[in-house]
PDB file of C-alpha atoms in Angstrom:
ATOM      1  CA  GLY A 244      86.480  35.232 -50.463  1.00  0.00           C
ATOM      2  CA  ILE A 245      88.543  36.020 -47.444  1.00  0.00           C
ATOM      3  CA  GLN A 246      87.183  35.005 -44.046  1.00  0.00           C
ATOM      4  CA  VAL A 247      87.532  37.191 -40.952  1.00  0.00           C
ATOM      5  CA  GLU A 248      86.961  35.792 -37.486  1.00  0.00           C
ATOM      6  CA  GLN A 249      86.933  37.895 -34.354  1.00  0.00           C
ATOM      7  CA  SER A 250      87.130  36.716 -30.779  1.00  0.00           C
ATOM      8  CA  PRO A 251      85.692  36.813 -28.263  1.00  0.00           C
ATOM      9  CA  PRO A 252      82.230  37.643 -29.609  1.00  0.00           C
ATOM     10  CA  ASP A 253      81.203  39.203 -26.297  1.00  0.00           C
ATOM     11  CA  LEU A 254      83.207  40.608 -23.421  1.00  0.00           C
ATOM     12  CA  ILE A 255      82.061  42.178 -20.162  1.00  0.00           C
ATOM     13  CA  LEU A 256      84.655  43.936 -18.009  1.00  0.00           C
ATOM     14  CA  GLN A 257      84.859  46.271 -15.065  1.00  0.00           C
ATOM     15  CA  GLU A 258      86.110  49.786 -15.521  1.00  0.00           C
ATOM     16  CA  GLY A 259      89.886  49.894 -15.308  1.00  0.00           C
ATOM     17  CA  ALA A 260      90.453  46.396 -16.717  1.00  0.00           C
ATOM     18  CA  ASN A 261      92.613  45.596 -19.732  1.00  0.00           C
ATOM     19  CA  SER A 262      91.484  43.554 -22.713  1.00  0.00           C
ATOM     20  CA  THR A 263      92.793  41.943 -25.880  1.00  0.00           C
ATOM     21  CA  LEU A 264      90.622  41.476 -28.939  1.00  0.00           C
ATOM     22  CA  ARG A 265      91.714  39.155 -31.707  1.00  0.00           C
ATOM     23  CA  CYS A 266      91.142  39.114 -35.455  1.00  0.00           C
ATOM     24  CA  ASN A 267      92.124  36.125 -37.603  1.00  0.00           C
ATOM     25  CA  PHE A 268      91.952  36.219 -41.376  1.00  0.00           C
ATOM     26  CA  SER A 269      92.162  33.428 -43.893  1.00  0.00           C
ATOM     27  CA  ASP A 270      94.405  34.910 -46.589  1.00  0.00           C
ATOM     28  CA  SER A 271      97.079  37.496 -47.197  1.00  0.00           C
ATOM     29  CA  VAL A 272      95.900  41.075 -46.844  1.00  0.00           C
ATOM     30  CA  ASN A 273      97.354  44.461 -47.630  1.00  0.00           C
ATOM     31  CA  ASN A 274      94.755  46.448 -45.737  1.00  0.00           C
ATOM     32  CA  LEU A 275      93.577  45.963 -42.155  1.00  0.00           C
ATOM     33  CA  GLN A 276      91.598  48.446 -40.099  1.00  0.00           C
ATOM     34  CA  TRP A 277      90.031  48.417 -36.648  1.00  0.00           C
ATOM     35  CA  PHE A 278      86.809  50.307 -35.967  1.00  0.00           C
ATOM     36  CA  HIS A 279      84.738  51.066 -32.896  1.00  0.00           C
ATOM     37  CA  GLN A 280      80.980  51.334 -33.302  1.00  0.00           C
ATOM     38  CA  ASN A 281      79.614  53.187 -30.306  1.00  0.00           C
ATOM     39  CA  PRO A 282      76.153  52.568 -28.832  1.00  0.00           C
ATOM     40  CA  TRP A 283      74.772  55.349 -31.035  1.00  0.00           C
ATOM     41  CA  GLY A 284      75.931  53.567 -34.167  1.00  0.00           C
ATOM     42  CA  GLN A 285      78.797  55.850 -35.119  1.00  0.00           C
ATOM     43  CA  LEU A 286      81.807  54.067 -36.643  1.00  0.00           C
ATOM     44  CA  ILE A 287      85.186  55.414 -35.578  1.00  0.00           C
ATOM     45  CA  ASN A 288      88.402  54.407 -37.255  1.00  0.00           C
ATOM     46  CA  LEU A 289      90.898  53.319 -34.603  1.00  0.00           C
ATOM     47  CA  PHE A 290      93.807  52.049 -36.663  1.00  0.00           C
ATOM     48  CA  TYR A 291      94.908  51.473 -40.225  1.00  0.00           C
ATOM     49  CA  ILE A 292      97.416  48.689 -39.583  1.00  0.00           C
ATOM     50  CA  PRO A 293      98.188  46.207 -42.366  1.00  0.00           C
ATOM     51  CA  SER A 294     101.351  45.269 -40.484  1.00  0.00           C
ATOM     52  CA  GLY A 295     103.364  46.234 -37.430  1.00  0.00           C
ATOM     53  CA  THR A 296     102.347  47.938 -34.212  1.00  0.00           C
ATOM     54  CA  LYS A 297     100.690  51.263 -33.499  1.00  0.00           C
ATOM     55  CA  GLN A 298      99.599  53.007 -30.328  1.00  0.00           C
ATOM     56  CA  ASN A 299      97.094  55.758 -29.689  1.00  0.00           C
ATOM     57  CA  GLY A 300      96.591  56.619 -26.047  1.00  0.00           C
ATOM     58  CA  ARG A 301      95.104  53.662 -24.186  1.00  0.00           C
ATOM     59  CA  LEU A 302      94.674  51.690 -27.398  1.00  0.00           C
ATOM     60  CA  SER A 303      97.284  49.811 -29.345  1.00  0.00           C
ATOM     61  CA  ALA A 304      97.200  47.295 -32.168  1.00  0.00           C
ATOM     62  CA  THR A 305      99.546  44.733 -33.642  1.00  0.00           C
ATOM     63  CA  THR A 306      99.201  42.929 -36.952  1.00  0.00           C
ATOM     64  CA  VAL A 307     101.331  39.898 -37.769  1.00  0.00           C
ATOM     65  CA  ALA A 308     100.552  39.597 -41.447  1.00  0.00           C
ATOM     66  CA  THR A 309     102.630  36.458 -41.989  1.00  0.00           C
ATOM     67  CA  GLU A 310     100.579  34.634 -39.343  1.00  0.00           C
ATOM     68  CA  ARG A 311      97.295  36.210 -40.430  1.00  0.00           C
ATOM     69  CA  TYR A 312      96.119  37.822 -37.232  1.00  0.00           C
ATOM     70  CA  SER A 313      95.782  41.172 -35.570  1.00  0.00           C
ATOM     71  CA  LEU A 314      95.300  42.121 -31.932  1.00  0.00           C
ATOM     72  CA  LEU A 315      93.682  45.196 -30.427  1.00  0.00           C
ATOM     73  CA  TYR A 316      94.661  46.079 -26.859  1.00  0.00           C
ATOM     74  CA  ILE A 317      92.568  48.303 -24.649  1.00  0.00           C
ATOM     75  CA  SER A 318      94.107  49.338 -21.351  1.00  0.00           C
ATOM     76  CA  SER A 319      92.446  50.930 -18.323  1.00  0.00           C
ATOM     77  CA  SER A 320      88.981  50.533 -19.847  1.00  0.00           C
ATOM     78  CA  GLN A 321      86.412  53.277 -19.478  1.00  0.00           C
ATOM     79  CA  THR A 322      82.645  53.037 -19.865  1.00  0.00           C
ATOM     80  CA  THR A 323      82.945  55.053 -23.074  1.00  0.00           C
ATOM     81  CA  ASP A 324      84.910  52.159 -24.571  1.00  0.00           C
ATOM     82  CA  SER A 325      81.691  50.127 -24.689  1.00  0.00           C
ATOM     83  CA  GLY A 326      80.411  49.186 -28.114  1.00  0.00           C
ATOM     84  CA  VAL A 327      81.326  46.835 -30.926  1.00  0.00           C
ATOM     85  CA  TYR A 328      84.870  46.543 -32.235  1.00  0.00           C
ATOM     86  CA  PHE A 329      85.212  45.508 -35.859  1.00  0.00           C
ATOM     87  CA  CYS A 330      88.242  44.266 -37.715  1.00  0.00           C
ATOM     88  CA  ALA A 331      88.123  44.729 -41.505  1.00  0.00           C
ATOM     89  CA  VAL A 332      90.567  43.490 -44.129  1.00  0.00           C
ATOM     90  CA  GLY A 333      91.219  44.050 -47.807  1.00  0.00           C
ATOM     91  CA  GLU A 334      93.230  42.097 -50.352  1.00  0.00           C
ATOM     92  CA  GLY A 335      93.221  44.197 -53.481  1.00  0.00           C
ATOM     93  CA  GLY A 336      95.564  47.100 -52.804  1.00  0.00           C
ATOM     94  CA  GLY A 337      92.707  49.485 -52.295  1.00  0.00           C
ATOM     95  CA  ALA A 338      90.772  48.744 -55.466  1.00  0.00           C
ATOM     96  CA  ASP A 339      88.179  46.776 -53.546  1.00  0.00           C
ATOM     97  CA  GLY A 340      86.091  46.992 -50.424  1.00  0.00           C
ATOM     98  CA  LEU A 341      86.867  45.722 -46.969  1.00  0.00           C
ATOM     99  CA  THR A 342      85.586  42.459 -45.519  1.00  0.00           C
ATOM    100  CA  PHE A 343      84.383  42.968 -41.964  1.00  0.00           C
ATOM    101  CA  GLY A 344      84.361  40.484 -39.133  1.00  0.00           C
ATOM    102  CA  LYS A 345      81.247  40.065 -37.005  1.00  0.00           C
ATOM    103  CA  GLY A 346      82.780  42.129 -34.240  1.00  0.00           C
ATOM    104  CA  THR A 347      83.469  41.881 -30.521  1.00  0.00           C
ATOM    105  CA  HIS A 348      80.714  43.358 -28.368  1.00  0.00           C
ATOM    106  CA  LEU A 349      82.417  44.990 -25.384  1.00  0.00           C
ATOM    107  CA  ILE A 350      80.573  46.179 -22.283  1.00  0.00           C
ATOM    108  CA  ILE A 351      82.483  48.120 -19.654  1.00  0.00           C
ATOM    109  CA  GLN A 352      80.665  48.275 -16.343  1.00  0.00           C
ATOM    110  CA  PRO A 353      81.294  51.098 -13.842  1.00  0.00           C
TER     111      PRO A 353
ATOM    112  CA  ASN B 166      86.604  69.890 -41.278  1.00  0.00           C
ATOM    113  CA  ALA B 167      83.044  68.601 -41.254  1.00  0.00           C
ATOM    114  CA  GLY B 168      83.934  64.959 -41.806  1.00  0.00           C
ATOM    115  CA  VAL B 169      81.835  62.645 -43.943  1.00  0.00           C
ATOM    116  CA  MET B 170      78.281  63.943 -44.169  1.00  0.00           C
ATOM    117  CA  GLN B 171      75.404  61.623 -44.837  1.00  0.00           C
ATOM    118  CA  ASN B 172      71.775  62.564 -45.214  1.00  0.00           C
ATOM    119  CA  PRO B 173      69.150  61.934 -44.334  1.00  0.00           C
ATOM    120  CA  ARG B 174      69.915  60.317 -40.975  1.00  0.00           C
ATOM    121  CA  HIS B 175      66.618  58.461 -41.045  1.00  0.00           C
ATOM    122  CA  LEU B 176      64.485  57.613 -44.065  1.00  0.00           C
ATOM    123  CA  VAL B 177      61.145  55.859 -44.130  1.00  0.00           C
ATOM    124  CA  ARG B 178      59.821  54.553 -47.424  1.00  0.00           C
ATOM    125  CA  ARG B 179      56.816  52.472 -48.377  1.00  0.00           C
ATOM    126  CA  ARG B 180      57.353  49.312 -50.368  1.00  0.00           C
ATOM    127  CA  GLY B 181      57.796  50.149 -54.032  1.00  0.00           C
ATOM    128  CA  GLN B 182      59.089  53.695 -53.504  1.00  0.00           C
ATOM    129  CA  GLU B 183      62.557  54.952 -54.299  1.00  0.00           C
ATOM    130  CA  ALA B 184      65.212  55.762 -51.688  1.00  0.00           C
ATOM    131  CA  ARG B 185      68.059  58.208 -52.327  1.00  0.00           C
ATOM    132  CA  LEU B 186      70.922  58.338 -49.870  1.00  0.00           C
ATOM    133  CA  ARG B 187      73.522  61.071 -50.075  1.00  0.00           C
ATOM    134  CA  CYS B 188      77.154  61.164 -48.987  1.00  0.00           C
ATOM    135  CA  SER B 189      79.593  64.069 -49.084  1.00  0.00           C
ATOM    136  CA  PRO B 190      83.163  62.859 -48.451  1.00  0.00           C
ATOM    137  CA  MET B 191      85.683  64.605 -46.287  1.00  0.00           C
ATOM    138  CA  LYS B 192      87.346  67.577 -47.906  1.00  0.00           C
ATOM    139  CA  GLY B 193      90.213  66.363 -50.043  1.00  0.00           C
ATOM    140  CA  HIS B 194      88.994  62.759 -50.174  1.00  0.00           C
ATOM    141  CA  SER B 195      88.192  61.432 -53.632  1.00  0.00           C
ATOM    142  CA  HIS B 196      87.497  57.789 -52.739  1.00  0.00           C
ATOM    143  CA  VAL B 197      84.000  56.856 -51.551  1.00  0.00           C
ATOM    144  CA  TYR B 198      82.736  53.507 -50.286  1.00  0.00           C
ATOM    145  CA  TRP B 199      79.208  52.386 -49.426  1.00  0.00           C
ATOM    146  CA  TYR B 200      78.463  49.660 -46.883  1.00  0.00           C
ATOM    147  CA  ARG B 201      75.242  48.148 -45.588  1.00  0.00           C
ATOM    148  CA  GLN B 202      74.690  46.926 -42.042  1.00  0.00           C
ATOM    149  CA  LEU B 203      71.763  44.651 -41.342  1.00  0.00           C
ATOM    150  CA  PRO B 204      70.540  44.190 -37.770  1.00  0.00           C
ATOM    151  CA  GLU B 205      72.899  42.072 -35.667  1.00  0.00           C
ATOM    152  CA  GLU B 206      75.339  41.724 -38.560  1.00  0.00           C
ATOM    153  CA  GLY B 207      78.630  43.251 -39.537  1.00  0.00           C
ATOM    154  CA  LEU B 208      79.079  45.605 -42.419  1.00  0.00           C
ATOM    155  CA  LYS B 209      78.936  44.409 -46.016  1.00  0.00           C
ATOM    156  CA  PHE B 210      80.741  46.195 -48.822  1.00  0.00           C
ATOM    157  CA  MET B 211      78.539  47.442 -51.625  1.00  0.00           C
ATOM    158  CA  VAL B 212      80.445  49.755 -53.973  1.00  0.00           C
ATOM    159  CA  TYR B 213      83.642  51.799 -54.315  1.00  0.00           C
ATOM    160  CA  LEU B 214      83.620  54.974 -56.391  1.00  0.00           C
ATOM    161  CA  GLN B 215      85.939  57.746 -57.429  1.00  0.00           C
ATOM    162  CA  LYS B 216      84.779  60.938 -59.067  1.00  0.00           C
ATOM    163  CA  GLU B 217      82.660  59.974 -62.095  1.00  0.00           C
ATOM    164  CA  ASN B 218      83.831  56.351 -61.949  1.00  0.00           C
ATOM    165  CA  ILE B 219      82.603  53.143 -60.366  1.00  0.00           C
ATOM    166  CA  ILE B 220      85.725  51.198 -59.428  1.00  0.00           C
ATOM    167  CA  ASP B 221      84.234  48.127 -57.766  1.00  0.00           C
ATOM    168  CA  GLU B 222      80.534  47.302 -57.492  1.00  0.00           C
ATOM    169  CA  SER B 223      80.962  43.633 -56.669  1.00  0.00           C
ATOM    170  CA  GLY B 224      78.884  43.985 -53.504  1.00  0.00           C
ATOM    171  CA  MET B 225      75.927  45.716 -55.088  1.00  0.00           C
ATOM    172  CA  PRO B 226      72.738  43.746 -55.725  1.00  0.00           C
ATOM    173  CA  LYS B 227      72.324  43.405 -59.471  1.00  0.00           C
ATOM    174  CA  GLU B 228      68.828  44.865 -59.556  1.00  0.00           C
ATOM    175  CA  ARG B 229      67.266  48.012 -58.098  1.00  0.00           C
ATOM    176  CA  PHE B 230      70.520  49.391 -56.645  1.00  0.00           C
ATOM    177  CA  SER B 231      72.757  51.966 -58.287  1.00  0.00           C
ATOM    178  CA  ALA B 232      75.420  54.414 -57.180  1.00  0.00           C
ATOM    179  CA  GLU B 233      77.093  57.468 -58.612  1.00  0.00           C
ATOM    180  CA  PHE B 234      79.703  60.022 -57.627  1.00  0.00           C
ATOM    181  CA  PRO B 235      79.387  62.924 -60.034  1.00  0.00           C
ATOM    182  CA  LYS B 236      82.017  65.528 -60.781  1.00  0.00           C
ATOM    183  CA  GLU B 237      80.070  68.007 -58.682  1.00  0.00           C
ATOM    184  CA  GLY B 238      78.025  67.161 -55.642  1.00  0.00           C
ATOM    185  CA  PRO B 239      77.662  64.241 -53.295  1.00  0.00           C
ATOM    186  CA  SER B 240      77.737  60.535 -53.970  1.00  0.00           C
ATOM    187  CA  ILE B 241      74.246  59.053 -54.292  1.00  0.00           C
ATOM    188  CA  LEU B 242      73.117  55.530 -53.485  1.00  0.00           C
ATOM    189  CA  ARG B 243      69.770  54.896 -55.130  1.00  0.00           C
ATOM    190  CA  ILE B 244      67.439  52.036 -54.335  1.00  0.00           C
ATOM    191  CA  GLN B 245      64.449  51.634 -56.615  1.00  0.00           C
ATOM    192  CA  GLN B 246      61.227  49.828 -55.694  1.00  0.00           C
ATOM    193  CA  VAL B 247      62.322  49.236 -52.116  1.00  0.00           C
ATOM    194  CA  VAL B 248      61.329  46.056 -50.280  1.00  0.00           C
ATOM    195  CA  ARG B 249      61.271  45.313 -46.557  1.00  0.00           C
ATOM    196  CA  GLY B 250      64.583  43.450 -46.854  1.00  0.00           C
ATOM    197  CA  ASP B 251      66.268  46.716 -47.827  1.00  0.00           C
ATOM    198  CA  SER B 252      65.715  48.031 -44.292  1.00  0.00           C
ATOM    199  CA  ALA B 253      69.197  48.558 -42.891  1.00  0.00           C
ATOM    200  CA  ALA B 254      71.776  51.137 -41.943  1.00  0.00           C
ATOM    201  CA  TYR B 255      73.731  52.395 -44.939  1.00  0.00           C
ATOM    202  CA  PHE B 256      77.153  53.816 -44.231  1.00  0.00           C
ATOM    203  CA  CYS B 257      79.396  55.821 -46.480  1.00  0.00           C
ATOM    204  CA  ALA B 258      83.135  56.143 -45.936  1.00  0.00           C
ATOM    205  CA  SER B 259      85.805  58.164 -47.668  1.00  0.00           C
ATOM    206  CA  SER B 260      89.579  58.009 -47.839  1.00  0.00           C
ATOM    207  CA  ASN B 261      92.422  60.113 -49.134  1.00  0.00           C
ATOM    208  CA  GLN B 262      94.202  57.204 -50.769  1.00  0.00           C
ATOM    209  CA  PRO B 263      92.507  54.066 -52.120  1.00  0.00           C
ATOM    210  CA  GLY B 264      91.926  51.555 -49.384  1.00  0.00           C
ATOM    211  CA  GLU B 265      93.687  53.453 -46.613  1.00  0.00           C
ATOM    212  CA  GLY B 266      92.194  54.642 -43.333  1.00  0.00           C
ATOM    213  CA  TYR B 267      88.489  55.157 -43.746  1.00  0.00           C
ATOM    214  CA  THR B 268      86.411  57.911 -42.232  1.00  0.00           C
ATOM    215  CA  PHE B 269      82.786  56.875 -41.899  1.00  0.00           C
ATOM    216  CA  GLY B 270      79.712  59.039 -41.929  1.00  0.00           C
ATOM    217  CA  SER B 271      76.964  58.691 -39.341  1.00  0.00           C
ATOM    218  CA  GLY B 272      74.891  56.508 -41.633  1.00  0.00           C
ATOM    219  CA  THR B 273      71.365  56.573 -43.008  1.00  0.00           C
ATOM    220  CA  ARG B 274      68.835  54.299 -41.309  1.00  0.00           C
ATOM    221  CA  LEU B 275      66.381  53.161 -43.956  1.00  0.00           C
ATOM    222  CA  THR B 276      63.089  51.665 -42.843  1.00  0.00           C
ATOM    223  CA  VAL B 277      60.754  50.187 -45.416  1.00  0.00           C
ATOM    224  CA  VAL B 278      57.153  49.881 -44.270  1.00  0.00           C
TER     225      VAL B 278
END
């Protein structure tokens, strides 16, 4: 099956810093989503982005499908951005589940 | 819009008992997905359902686990004769179109004692 690798595995930043999280995948995909799991365990969908670039406030994401990677940018970090960021991909046009990476554990210190 | 509702939030079962986890998708969503998250691990796909149909159950263990999404009512993930290794967080997600942006529920934390 498809492999998903996220980097870095852990990241500690001061409030106000910017960060870039990376997701590499081993095969062509037609579904890619980024999620944030907060310290209480809730999973929040950040982006559905199988290709191209999207922005939502301080967050943006870019997927270069031909080169099999996606990037999540977080600007002006806040303590509420802490948690685990997961990249998840799918190959089957929706008729299958997503394969999740192991996540990037982000800690934003005040 | 209440979002994806999962219940119970926490469930404790003794080894050998049955666990039933419920998921009501977002209003208007007809695609439901179940995932399992073990401690310190990412999420693993279990099953994808539409109303009255199992579309993909490739991630479901072959024994003791079953899922349904009836015409009326919530989707149910059923685990028979639970073992300690079943202890995990079980998340349900729904989407409007197959495979597109998921909305996750808050999960059910199953503890088998």
